[in-house]
Amino acid sequence: MKGKLVEEMVMGVKNEMATSVGELAVALAAFKKEKAESCKKERAACLQSVKELVAKECRSQLQELTKRVALCTKSVDEVVKKVEGCMTAAKCGWKLVLGSEEQVTKLKDNVAVREAGLRVSEPKGGRSKG
């Protein structure tokens, strides 16, 4: 009888172990599913935070770069205006130096007349010694 009793006890323990193992397997599967869902939610929240952070950071950097470009453009425009002013001044200066074409032609004519007059008034032998 002891043999049968021991056998029944062993079978009982096996059944309990099987039930326990089965329950553990079900509990483990439920835990894994819960953790997977939890991780999925955390990952989604983390990704959203990263997206917001990147958007915020990029926006501020983009604004900063836009300001720099605007300042650079303004600076370039100022330089262009200065160069244009210098070119205008140079043109005015050349007009003052050279005068109009009519004035230049008159000057050339006057020089030619003077040179011709000097040649005519000089004695043939050269200048007189005095």
mmCIF file of the C-alpha atoms, coordinates in Angstrom:
data_MODEL
# 
_entry.id   MODEL 
# 
loop_
_atom_site.group_PDB 
_atom_site.id 
_atom_site.type_symbol 
_atom_site.label_atom_id 
_atom_site.label_alt_id 
_atom_site.label_comp_id 
_atom_site.label_asym_id 
_atom_site.label_entity_id 
_atom_site.label_seq_id 
_atom_site.pdbx_PDB_ins_code 
_atom_site.Cartn_x 
_atom_site.Cartn_y 
_atom_site.Cartn_z 
_atom_site.occupancy 
_atom_site.B_iso_or_equiv 
_atom_site.pdbx_formal_charge 
_atom_site.auth_seq_id 
_atom_site.auth_comp_id 
_atom_site.auth_asym_id 
_atom_site.auth_atom_id 
_atom_site.pdbx_PDB_model_num 
ATOM 1   C CA . MET A 1 1   ? 0.000  0.000   0.000   1.00 0.00 ? 1   MET A CA 1 
ATOM 2   C CA . LYS A 1 2   ? 2.872  2.298   0.689   1.00 0.00 ? 2   LYS A CA 1 
ATOM 3   C CA . GLY A 1 3   ? 3.977  1.944   -2.904  1.00 0.00 ? 3   GLY A CA 1 
ATOM 4   C CA . LYS A 1 4   ? 0.582  2.961   -4.182  1.00 0.00 ? 4   LYS A CA 1 
ATOM 5   C CA . LEU A 1 5   ? 0.408  5.869   -1.781  1.00 0.00 ? 5   LEU A CA 1 
ATOM 6   C CA . VAL A 1 6   ? 3.822  7.108   -2.808  1.00 0.00 ? 6   VAL A CA 1 
ATOM 7   C CA . GLU A 1 7   ? 2.834  6.730   -6.430  1.00 0.00 ? 7   GLU A CA 1 
ATOM 8   C CA . GLU A 1 8   ? -0.321 8.779   -5.855  1.00 0.00 ? 8   GLU A CA 1 
ATOM 9   C CA . MET A 1 9   ? 1.660  11.416  -4.042  1.00 0.00 ? 9   MET A CA 1 
ATOM 10  C CA . VAL A 1 10  ? 4.163  11.616  -6.868  1.00 0.00 ? 10  VAL A CA 1 
ATOM 11  C CA . MET A 1 11  ? 1.313  11.874  -9.391  1.00 0.00 ? 11  MET A CA 1 
ATOM 12  C CA . GLY A 1 12  ? -0.260 14.630  -7.294  1.00 0.00 ? 12  GLY A CA 1 
ATOM 13  C CA . VAL A 1 13  ? 2.980  16.546  -7.144  1.00 0.00 ? 13  VAL A CA 1 
ATOM 14  C CA . LYS A 1 14  ? 3.432  16.091  -10.896 1.00 0.00 ? 14  LYS A CA 1 
ATOM 15  C CA . ASN A 1 15  ? -0.084 17.366  -11.536 1.00 0.00 ? 15  ASN A CA 1 
ATOM 16  C CA . GLU A 1 16  ? 0.477  20.324  -9.256  1.00 0.00 ? 16  GLU A CA 1 
ATOM 17  C CA . MET A 1 17  ? 3.804  21.006  -10.912 1.00 0.00 ? 17  MET A CA 1 
ATOM 18  C CA . ALA A 1 18  ? 2.215  20.759  -14.330 1.00 0.00 ? 18  ALA A CA 1 
ATOM 19  C CA . THR A 1 19  ? -0.534 23.093  -13.223 1.00 0.00 ? 19  THR A CA 1 
ATOM 20  C CA . SER A 1 20  ? 2.017  25.424  -11.674 1.00 0.00 ? 20  SER A CA 1 
ATOM 21  C CA . VAL A 1 21  ? 4.184  25.296  -14.785 1.00 0.00 ? 21  VAL A CA 1 
ATOM 22  C CA . GLY A 1 22  ? 1.129  25.882  -16.954 1.00 0.00 ? 22  GLY A CA 1 
ATOM 23  C CA . GLU A 1 23  ? 0.015  28.771  -14.771 1.00 0.00 ? 23  GLU A CA 1 
ATOM 24  C CA . LEU A 1 24  ? 3.527  30.170  -14.834 1.00 0.00 ? 24  LEU A CA 1 
ATOM 25  C CA . ALA A 1 25  ? 3.617  29.896  -18.625 1.00 0.00 ? 25  ALA A CA 1 
ATOM 26  C CA . VAL A 1 26  ? 0.292  31.732  -18.901 1.00 0.00 ? 26  VAL A CA 1 
ATOM 27  C CA . ALA A 1 27  ? 1.425  34.345  -16.379 1.00 0.00 ? 27  ALA A CA 1 
ATOM 28  C CA . LEU A 1 28  ? 4.739  34.745  -18.205 1.00 0.00 ? 28  LEU A CA 1 
ATOM 29  C CA . ALA A 1 29  ? 2.973  35.190  -21.543 1.00 0.00 ? 29  ALA A CA 1 
ATOM 30  C CA . ALA A 1 30  ? 0.660  37.794  -20.004 1.00 0.00 ? 30  ALA A CA 1 
ATOM 31  C CA . PHE A 1 31  ? 3.636  39.559  -18.428 1.00 0.00 ? 31  PHE A CA 1 
ATOM 32  C CA . LYS A 1 32  ? 5.518  39.577  -21.737 1.00 0.00 ? 32  LYS A CA 1 
ATOM 33  C CA . LYS A 1 33  ? 2.472  40.957  -23.533 1.00 0.00 ? 33  LYS A CA 1 
ATOM 34  C CA . GLU A 1 34  ? 1.978  43.642  -20.889 1.00 0.00 ? 34  GLU A CA 1 
ATOM 35  C CA . LYS A 1 35  ? 5.665  44.570  -20.986 1.00 0.00 ? 35  LYS A CA 1 
ATOM 36  C CA . ALA A 1 36  ? 5.647  44.641  -24.785 1.00 0.00 ? 36  ALA A CA 1 
ATOM 37  C CA . GLU A 1 37  ? 2.658  47.001  -24.794 1.00 0.00 ? 37  GLU A CA 1 
ATOM 38  C CA . SER A 1 38  ? 4.240  49.111  -22.081 1.00 0.00 ? 38  SER A CA 1 
ATOM 39  C CA . CYS A 1 39  ? 7.527  49.273  -23.986 1.00 0.00 ? 39  CYS A CA 1 
ATOM 40  C CA . LYS A 1 40  ? 5.665  50.135  -27.172 1.00 0.00 ? 40  LYS A CA 1 
ATOM 41  C CA . LYS A 1 41  ? 3.916  53.034  -25.421 1.00 0.00 ? 41  LYS A CA 1 
ATOM 42  C CA . GLU A 1 42  ? 7.176  54.221  -23.847 1.00 0.00 ? 42  GLU A CA 1 
ATOM 43  C CA . ARG A 1 43  ? 8.951  54.013  -27.196 1.00 0.00 ? 43  ARG A CA 1 
ATOM 44  C CA . ALA A 1 44  ? 6.165  56.010  -28.886 1.00 0.00 ? 44  ALA A CA 1 
ATOM 45  C CA . ALA A 1 45  ? 6.313  58.642  -26.134 1.00 0.00 ? 45  ALA A CA 1 
ATOM 46  C CA . CYS A 1 46  ? 10.092 58.796  -26.397 1.00 0.00 ? 46  CYS A CA 1 
ATOM 47  C CA . LEU A 1 47  ? 9.970  59.158  -30.180 1.00 0.00 ? 47  LEU A CA 1 
ATOM 48  C CA . GLN A 1 48  ? 7.402  61.917  -29.843 1.00 0.00 ? 48  GLN A CA 1 
ATOM 49  C CA . SER A 1 49  ? 9.624  63.713  -27.325 1.00 0.00 ? 49  SER A CA 1 
ATOM 50  C CA . VAL A 1 50  ? 12.606 63.380  -29.641 1.00 0.00 ? 50  VAL A CA 1 
ATOM 51  C CA . LYS A 1 51  ? 10.566 64.708  -32.582 1.00 0.00 ? 51  LYS A CA 1 
ATOM 52  C CA . GLU A 1 52  ? 9.403  67.692  -30.528 1.00 0.00 ? 52  GLU A CA 1 
ATOM 53  C CA . LEU A 1 53  ? 12.914 68.382  -29.274 1.00 0.00 ? 53  LEU A CA 1 
ATOM 54  C CA . VAL A 1 54  ? 14.398 68.155  -32.764 1.00 0.00 ? 54  VAL A CA 1 
ATOM 55  C CA . ALA A 1 55  ? 11.633 70.355  -34.183 1.00 0.00 ? 55  ALA A CA 1 
ATOM 56  C CA . LYS A 1 56  ? 12.166 72.944  -31.438 1.00 0.00 ? 56  LYS A CA 1 
ATOM 57  C CA . GLU A 1 57  ? 15.942 72.882  -31.771 1.00 0.00 ? 57  GLU A CA 1 
ATOM 58  C CA . CYS A 1 58  ? 15.853 72.966  -35.562 1.00 0.00 ? 58  CYS A CA 1 
ATOM 59  C CA . ARG A 1 59  ? 13.324 75.776  -35.509 1.00 0.00 ? 59  ARG A CA 1 
ATOM 60  C CA . SER A 1 60  ? 15.534 77.910  -33.272 1.00 0.00 ? 60  SER A CA 1 
ATOM 61  C CA . GLN A 1 61  ? 18.614 77.092  -35.357 1.00 0.00 ? 61  GLN A CA 1 
ATOM 62  C CA . LEU A 1 62  ? 16.697 77.865  -38.548 1.00 0.00 ? 62  LEU A CA 1 
ATOM 63  C CA . GLN A 1 63  ? 15.593 81.193  -37.081 1.00 0.00 ? 63  GLN A CA 1 
ATOM 64  C CA . GLU A 1 64  ? 19.179 81.978  -36.098 1.00 0.00 ? 64  GLU A CA 1 
ATOM 65  C CA . LEU A 1 65  ? 20.447 81.087  -39.567 1.00 0.00 ? 65  LEU A CA 1 
ATOM 66  C CA . THR A 1 66  ? 17.700 83.182  -41.158 1.00 0.00 ? 66  THR A CA 1 
ATOM 67  C CA . LYS A 1 67  ? 18.787 86.154  -39.030 1.00 0.00 ? 67  LYS A CA 1 
ATOM 68  C CA . ARG A 1 68  ? 22.419 85.639  -40.066 1.00 0.00 ? 68  ARG A CA 1 
ATOM 69  C CA . VAL A 1 69  ? 21.478 85.450  -43.747 1.00 0.00 ? 69  VAL A CA 1 
ATOM 70  C CA . ALA A 1 70  ? 19.413 88.625  -43.412 1.00 0.00 ? 70  ALA A CA 1 
ATOM 71  C CA . LEU A 1 71  ? 22.330 90.452  -41.748 1.00 0.00 ? 71  LEU A CA 1 
ATOM 72  C CA . CYS A 1 72  ? 24.726 89.164  -44.388 1.00 0.00 ? 72  CYS A CA 1 
ATOM 73  C CA . THR A 1 73  ? 22.365 90.240  -47.178 1.00 0.00 ? 73  THR A CA 1 
ATOM 74  C CA . LYS A 1 74  ? 22.017 93.685  -45.592 1.00 0.00 ? 74  LYS A CA 1 
ATOM 75  C CA . SER A 1 75  ? 25.788 93.923  -45.317 1.00 0.00 ? 75  SER A CA 1 
ATOM 76  C CA . VAL A 1 76  ? 26.239 92.901  -48.963 1.00 0.00 ? 76  VAL A CA 1 
ATOM 77  C CA . ASP A 1 77  ? 23.614 95.439  -50.034 1.00 0.00 ? 77  ASP A CA 1 
ATOM 78  C CA . GLU A 1 78  ? 25.487 98.163  -48.135 1.00 0.00 ? 78  GLU A CA 1 
ATOM 79  C CA . VAL A 1 79  ? 28.765 97.196  -49.815 1.00 0.00 ? 79  VAL A CA 1 
ATOM 80  C CA . VAL A 1 80  ? 27.087 97.216  -53.233 1.00 0.00 ? 80  VAL A CA 1 
ATOM 81  C CA . LYS A 1 81  ? 25.689 100.695 -52.535 1.00 0.00 ? 81  LYS A CA 1 
ATOM 82  C CA . LYS A 1 82  ? 29.160 101.899 -51.493 1.00 0.00 ? 82  LYS A CA 1 
ATOM 83  C CA . VAL A 1 83  ? 30.724 100.435 -54.639 1.00 0.00 ? 83  VAL A CA 1 
ATOM 84  C CA . GLU A 1 84  ? 28.014 102.015 -56.787 1.00 0.00 ? 84  GLU A CA 1 
ATOM 85  C CA . GLY A 1 85  ? 28.660 105.322 -55.013 1.00 0.00 ? 85  GLY A CA 1 
ATOM 86  C CA . CYS A 1 86  ? 32.393 105.014 -55.670 1.00 0.00 ? 86  CYS A CA 1 
ATOM 87  C CA . MET A 1 87  ? 31.749 104.221 -59.325 1.00 0.00 ? 87  MET A CA 1 
ATOM 88  C CA . THR A 1 88  ? 29.475 107.256 -59.650 1.00 0.00 ? 88  THR A CA 1 
ATOM 89  C CA . ALA A 1 89  ? 32.073 109.430 -57.929 1.00 0.00 ? 89  ALA A CA 1 
ATOM 90  C CA . ALA A 1 90  ? 34.777 108.063 -60.219 1.00 0.00 ? 90  ALA A CA 1 
ATOM 91  C CA . LYS A 1 91  ? 32.685 108.855 -63.290 1.00 0.00 ? 91  LYS A CA 1 
ATOM 92  C CA . CYS A 1 92  ? 32.079 112.375 -61.970 1.00 0.00 ? 92  CYS A CA 1 
ATOM 93  C CA . GLY A 1 93  ? 35.776 112.725 -61.220 1.00 0.00 ? 93  GLY A CA 1 
ATOM 94  C CA . TRP A 1 94  ? 36.764 111.687 -64.723 1.00 0.00 ? 94  TRP A CA 1 
ATOM 95  C CA . LYS A 1 95  ? 34.274 114.149 -66.156 1.00 0.00 ? 95  LYS A CA 1 
ATOM 96  C CA . LEU A 1 96  ? 35.809 116.879 -64.001 1.00 0.00 ? 96  LEU A CA 1 
ATOM 97  C CA . VAL A 1 97  ? 39.328 115.880 -64.987 1.00 0.00 ? 97  VAL A CA 1 
ATOM 98  C CA . LEU A 1 98  ? 38.640 115.360 -68.655 1.00 0.00 ? 98  LEU A CA 1 
ATOM 99  C CA . GLY A 1 99  ? 35.616 117.581 -69.085 1.00 0.00 ? 99  GLY A CA 1 
ATOM 100 C CA . SER A 1 100 ? 33.083 116.905 -71.733 1.00 0.00 ? 100 SER A CA 1 
ATOM 101 C CA . GLU A 1 101 ? 34.183 115.707 -75.155 1.00 0.00 ? 101 GLU A CA 1 
ATOM 102 C CA . GLU A 1 102 ? 33.584 119.193 -76.527 1.00 0.00 ? 102 GLU A CA 1 
ATOM 103 C CA . GLN A 1 103 ? 35.942 120.701 -73.957 1.00 0.00 ? 103 GLN A CA 1 
ATOM 104 C CA . VAL A 1 104 ? 38.591 118.083 -74.711 1.00 0.00 ? 104 VAL A CA 1 
ATOM 105 C CA . THR A 1 105 ? 38.297 118.793 -78.432 1.00 0.00 ? 105 THR A CA 1 
ATOM 106 C CA . LYS A 1 106 ? 38.563 122.564 -77.804 1.00 0.00 ? 106 LYS A CA 1 
ATOM 107 C CA . LEU A 1 107 ? 41.658 122.012 -75.667 1.00 0.00 ? 107 LEU A CA 1 
ATOM 108 C CA . LYS A 1 108 ? 43.263 119.929 -78.395 1.00 0.00 ? 108 LYS A CA 1 
ATOM 109 C CA . ASP A 1 109 ? 42.411 122.571 -80.983 1.00 0.00 ? 109 ASP A CA 1 
ATOM 110 C CA . ASN A 1 110 ? 43.836 125.339 -78.760 1.00 0.00 ? 110 ASN A CA 1 
ATOM 111 C CA . VAL A 1 111 ? 47.041 123.361 -78.250 1.00 0.00 ? 111 VAL A CA 1 
ATOM 112 C CA . ALA A 1 112 ? 47.327 122.784 -81.983 1.00 0.00 ? 112 ALA A CA 1 
ATOM 113 C CA . VAL A 1 113 ? 46.760 126.494 -82.706 1.00 0.00 ? 113 VAL A CA 1 
ATOM 114 C CA . ARG A 1 114 ? 49.355 127.516 -80.113 1.00 0.00 ? 114 ARG A CA 1 
ATOM 115 C CA . GLU A 1 115 ? 51.881 125.030 -81.474 1.00 0.00 ? 115 GLU A CA 1 
ATOM 116 C CA . ALA A 1 116 ? 51.257 126.296 -85.000 1.00 0.00 ? 116 ALA A CA 1 
ATOM 117 C CA . GLY A 1 117 ? 51.537 129.910 -83.835 1.00 0.00 ? 117 GLY A CA 1 
ATOM 118 C CA . LEU A 1 118 ? 54.817 129.236 -82.109 1.00 0.00 ? 118 LEU A CA 1 
ATOM 119 C CA . ARG A 1 119 ? 56.218 127.684 -85.221 1.00 0.00 ? 119 ARG A CA 1 
ATOM 120 C CA . VAL A 1 120 ? 55.234 130.658 -87.371 1.00 0.00 ? 120 VAL A CA 1 
ATOM 121 C CA . SER A 1 121 ? 56.526 133.322 -84.996 1.00 0.00 ? 121 SER A CA 1 
ATOM 122 C CA . GLU A 1 122 ? 59.908 131.701 -84.440 1.00 0.00 ? 122 GLU A CA 1 
ATOM 123 C CA . PRO A 1 123 ? 62.714 133.062 -86.608 1.00 0.00 ? 123 PRO A CA 1 
ATOM 124 C CA . LYS A 1 124 ? 64.151 130.685 -89.145 1.00 0.00 ? 124 LYS A CA 1 
ATOM 125 C CA . GLY A 1 125 ? 67.482 130.545 -87.471 1.00 0.00 ? 125 GLY A CA 1 
ATOM 126 C CA . GLY A 1 126 ? 66.047 129.709 -84.104 1.00 0.00 ? 126 GLY A CA 1 
ATOM 127 C CA . ARG A 1 127 ? 65.599 131.857 -81.085 1.00 0.00 ? 127 ARG A CA 1 
ATOM 128 C CA . SER A 1 128 ? 67.684 134.966 -80.678 1.00 0.00 ? 128 SER A CA 1 
ATOM 129 C CA . LYS A 1 129 ? 70.342 134.995 -78.040 1.00 0.00 ? 129 LYS A CA 1 
ATOM 130 C CA . GLY A 1 130 ? 69.964 137.696 -75.568 1.00 0.00 ? 130 GLY A CA 1 
# 
